[in-house]
PDB file of C-alpha atoms and ligand atoms in Angstrom:
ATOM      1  CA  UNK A 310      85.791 188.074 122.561  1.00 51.00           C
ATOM      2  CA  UNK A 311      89.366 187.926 122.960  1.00 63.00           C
ATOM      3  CA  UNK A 312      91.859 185.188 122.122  1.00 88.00           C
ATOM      4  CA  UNK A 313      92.648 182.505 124.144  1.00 95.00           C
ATOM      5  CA  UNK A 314      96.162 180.570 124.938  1.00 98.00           C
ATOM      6  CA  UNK A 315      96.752 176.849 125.108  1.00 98.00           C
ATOM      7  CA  UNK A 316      98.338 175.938 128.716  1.00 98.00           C
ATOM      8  CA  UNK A 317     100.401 172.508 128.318  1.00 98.00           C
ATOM      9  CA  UNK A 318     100.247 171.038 132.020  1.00 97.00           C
ATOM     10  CA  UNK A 319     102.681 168.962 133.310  1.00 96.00           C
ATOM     11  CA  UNK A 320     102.428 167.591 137.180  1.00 92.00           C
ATOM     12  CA  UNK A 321     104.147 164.842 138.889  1.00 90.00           C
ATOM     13  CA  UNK A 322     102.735 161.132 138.314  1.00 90.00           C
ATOM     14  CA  UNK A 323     100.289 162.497 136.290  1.00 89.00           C
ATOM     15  CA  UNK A 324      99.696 162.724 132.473  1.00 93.00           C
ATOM     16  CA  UNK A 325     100.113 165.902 130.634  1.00 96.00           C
ATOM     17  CA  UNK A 326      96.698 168.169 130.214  1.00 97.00           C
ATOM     18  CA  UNK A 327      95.735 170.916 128.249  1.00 97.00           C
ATOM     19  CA  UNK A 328      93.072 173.889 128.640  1.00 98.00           C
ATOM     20  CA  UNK A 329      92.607 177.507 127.908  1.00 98.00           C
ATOM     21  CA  UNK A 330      93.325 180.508 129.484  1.00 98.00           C
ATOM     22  CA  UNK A 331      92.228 183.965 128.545  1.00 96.00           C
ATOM     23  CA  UNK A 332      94.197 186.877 128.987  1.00 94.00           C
ATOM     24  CA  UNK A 333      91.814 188.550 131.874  1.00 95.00           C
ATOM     25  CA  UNK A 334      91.751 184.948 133.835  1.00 97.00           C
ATOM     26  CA  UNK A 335      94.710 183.625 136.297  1.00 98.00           C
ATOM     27  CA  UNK A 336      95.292 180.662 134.510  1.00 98.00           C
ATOM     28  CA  UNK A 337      94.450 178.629 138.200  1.00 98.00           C
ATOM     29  CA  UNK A 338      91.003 179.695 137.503  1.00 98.00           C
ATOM     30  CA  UNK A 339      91.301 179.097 133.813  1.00 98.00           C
ATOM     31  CA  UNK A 340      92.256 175.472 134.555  1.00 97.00           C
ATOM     32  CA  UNK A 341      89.543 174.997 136.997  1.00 97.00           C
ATOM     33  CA  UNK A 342      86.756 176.285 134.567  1.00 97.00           C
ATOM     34  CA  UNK A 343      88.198 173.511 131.871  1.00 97.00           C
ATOM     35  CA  UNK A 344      87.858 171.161 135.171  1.00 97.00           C
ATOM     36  CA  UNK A 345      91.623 170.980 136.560  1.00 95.00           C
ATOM     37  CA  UNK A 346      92.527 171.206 139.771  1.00 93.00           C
ATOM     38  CA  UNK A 347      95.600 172.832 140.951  1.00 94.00           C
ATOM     39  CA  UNK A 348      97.525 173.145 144.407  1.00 94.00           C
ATOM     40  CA  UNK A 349      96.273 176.351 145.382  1.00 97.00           C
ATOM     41  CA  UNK A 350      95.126 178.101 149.175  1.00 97.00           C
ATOM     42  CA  UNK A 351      96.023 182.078 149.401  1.00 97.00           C
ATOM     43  CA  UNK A 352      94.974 182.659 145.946  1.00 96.00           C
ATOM     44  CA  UNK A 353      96.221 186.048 146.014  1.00 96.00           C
ATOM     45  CA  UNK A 354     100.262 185.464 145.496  1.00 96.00           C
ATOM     46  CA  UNK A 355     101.200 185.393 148.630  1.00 95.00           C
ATOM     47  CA  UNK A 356     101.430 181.701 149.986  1.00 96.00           C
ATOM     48  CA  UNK A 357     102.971 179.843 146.930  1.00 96.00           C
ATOM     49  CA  UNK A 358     101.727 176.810 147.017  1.00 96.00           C
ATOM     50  CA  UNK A 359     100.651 177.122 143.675  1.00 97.00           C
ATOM     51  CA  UNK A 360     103.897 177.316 141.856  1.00 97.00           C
ATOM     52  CA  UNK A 361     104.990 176.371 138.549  1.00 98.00           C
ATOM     53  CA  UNK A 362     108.409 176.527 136.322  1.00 98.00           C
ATOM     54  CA  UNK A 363     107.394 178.385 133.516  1.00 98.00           C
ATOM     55  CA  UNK A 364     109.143 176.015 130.397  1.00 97.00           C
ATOM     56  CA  UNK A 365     107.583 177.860 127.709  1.00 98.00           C
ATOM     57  CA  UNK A 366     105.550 180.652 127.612  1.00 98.00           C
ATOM     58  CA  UNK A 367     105.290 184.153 129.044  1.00 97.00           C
ATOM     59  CA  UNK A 368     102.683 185.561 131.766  1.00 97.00           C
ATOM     60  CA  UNK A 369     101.559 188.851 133.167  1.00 96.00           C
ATOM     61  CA  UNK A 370     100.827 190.229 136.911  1.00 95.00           C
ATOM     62  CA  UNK A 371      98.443 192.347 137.995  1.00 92.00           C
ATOM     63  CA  UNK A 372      99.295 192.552 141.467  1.00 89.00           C
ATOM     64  CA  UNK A 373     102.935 194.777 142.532  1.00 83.00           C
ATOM     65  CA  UNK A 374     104.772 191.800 143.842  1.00 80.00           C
ATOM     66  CA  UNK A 375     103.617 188.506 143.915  1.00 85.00           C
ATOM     67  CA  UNK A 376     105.525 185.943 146.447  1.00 92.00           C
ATOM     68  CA  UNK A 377     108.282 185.634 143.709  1.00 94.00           C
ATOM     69  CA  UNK A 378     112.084 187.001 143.945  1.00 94.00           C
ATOM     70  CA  UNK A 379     113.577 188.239 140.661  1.00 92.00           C
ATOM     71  CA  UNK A 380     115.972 185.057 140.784  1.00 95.00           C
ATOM     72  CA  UNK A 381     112.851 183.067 140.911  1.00 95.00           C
ATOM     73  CA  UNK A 382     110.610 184.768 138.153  1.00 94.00           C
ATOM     74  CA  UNK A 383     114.268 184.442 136.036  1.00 94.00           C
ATOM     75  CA  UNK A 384     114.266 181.079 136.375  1.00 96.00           C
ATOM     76  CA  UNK A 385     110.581 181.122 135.396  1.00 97.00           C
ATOM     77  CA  UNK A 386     108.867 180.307 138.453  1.00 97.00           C
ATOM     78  CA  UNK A 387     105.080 181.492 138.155  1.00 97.00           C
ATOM     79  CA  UNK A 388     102.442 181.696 140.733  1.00 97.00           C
ATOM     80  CA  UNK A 389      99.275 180.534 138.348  1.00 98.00           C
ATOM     81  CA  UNK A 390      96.906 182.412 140.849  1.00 97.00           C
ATOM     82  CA  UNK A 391      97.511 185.818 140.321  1.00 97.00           C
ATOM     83  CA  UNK A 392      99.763 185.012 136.379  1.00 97.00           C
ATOM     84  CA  UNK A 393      97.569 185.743 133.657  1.00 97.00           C
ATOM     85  CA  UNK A 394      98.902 184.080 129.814  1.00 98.00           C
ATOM     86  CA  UNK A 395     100.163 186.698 127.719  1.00 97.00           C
ATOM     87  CA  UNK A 396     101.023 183.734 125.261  1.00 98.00           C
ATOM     88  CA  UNK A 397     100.743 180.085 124.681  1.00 98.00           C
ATOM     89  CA  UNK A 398     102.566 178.256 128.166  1.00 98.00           C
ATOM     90  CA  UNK A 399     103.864 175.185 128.952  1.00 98.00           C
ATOM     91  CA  UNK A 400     104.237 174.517 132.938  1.00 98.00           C
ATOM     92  CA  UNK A 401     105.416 172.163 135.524  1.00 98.00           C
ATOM     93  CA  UNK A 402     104.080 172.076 138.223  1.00 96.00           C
ATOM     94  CA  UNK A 403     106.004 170.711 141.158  1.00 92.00           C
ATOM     95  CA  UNK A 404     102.932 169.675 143.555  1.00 83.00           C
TER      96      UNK A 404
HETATM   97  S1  LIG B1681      97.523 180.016 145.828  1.00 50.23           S
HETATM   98 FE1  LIG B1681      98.793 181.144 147.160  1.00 50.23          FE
HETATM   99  S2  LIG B1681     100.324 181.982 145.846  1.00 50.23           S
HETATM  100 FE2  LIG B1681      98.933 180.977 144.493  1.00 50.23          FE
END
């Protein structure tokens, strides 16, 4: 079995939760196995409703080009559908 990471959930008027998310998981679905929902609709990186500011953390893609420019992903934008945790994160998510 392989390891897991903590993902530290911040979104607005809401308190702060906490769940799991194995590497071969998008963390979306890795929050809604622990039981939170998350904006989501395309679920394939394209529509972006899912987004997220990255504040700590680091996540891989397995798709070419999610719905992300580069100034976005440098600012640490993630789209949780289609990011998998390559290390512990911490997120806020706008919606
Ligand atoms: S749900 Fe559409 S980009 Fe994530």
């Amino acid at each position: 079995m392989s390891a897991t990471f903590t993902v530290r959930l911040q979104r607005p008027g809401a308190d702060p939760v906490q769940f799991e998310a194995p590497p071969d998981l998008p963390v979306l679905l890795a929050a809604e196995r622990a039981g939170i929902a998350m904006e989501s609709s395309c679920r394939n990186g394209t529509c972006r409703s899912c987004i997220c500011l990255m504040d700590a953390g680091s996540v891989a893609y397995r798709i070419a080009w999610p719905g992300l420019s580069l100034d976005e992903k440098r600012e640490g934008w993630i789209l949780p559908c289609v990011a998998h945790a390559t290390a512990d994160l911490q997120l806020t998510c706008p919606l």
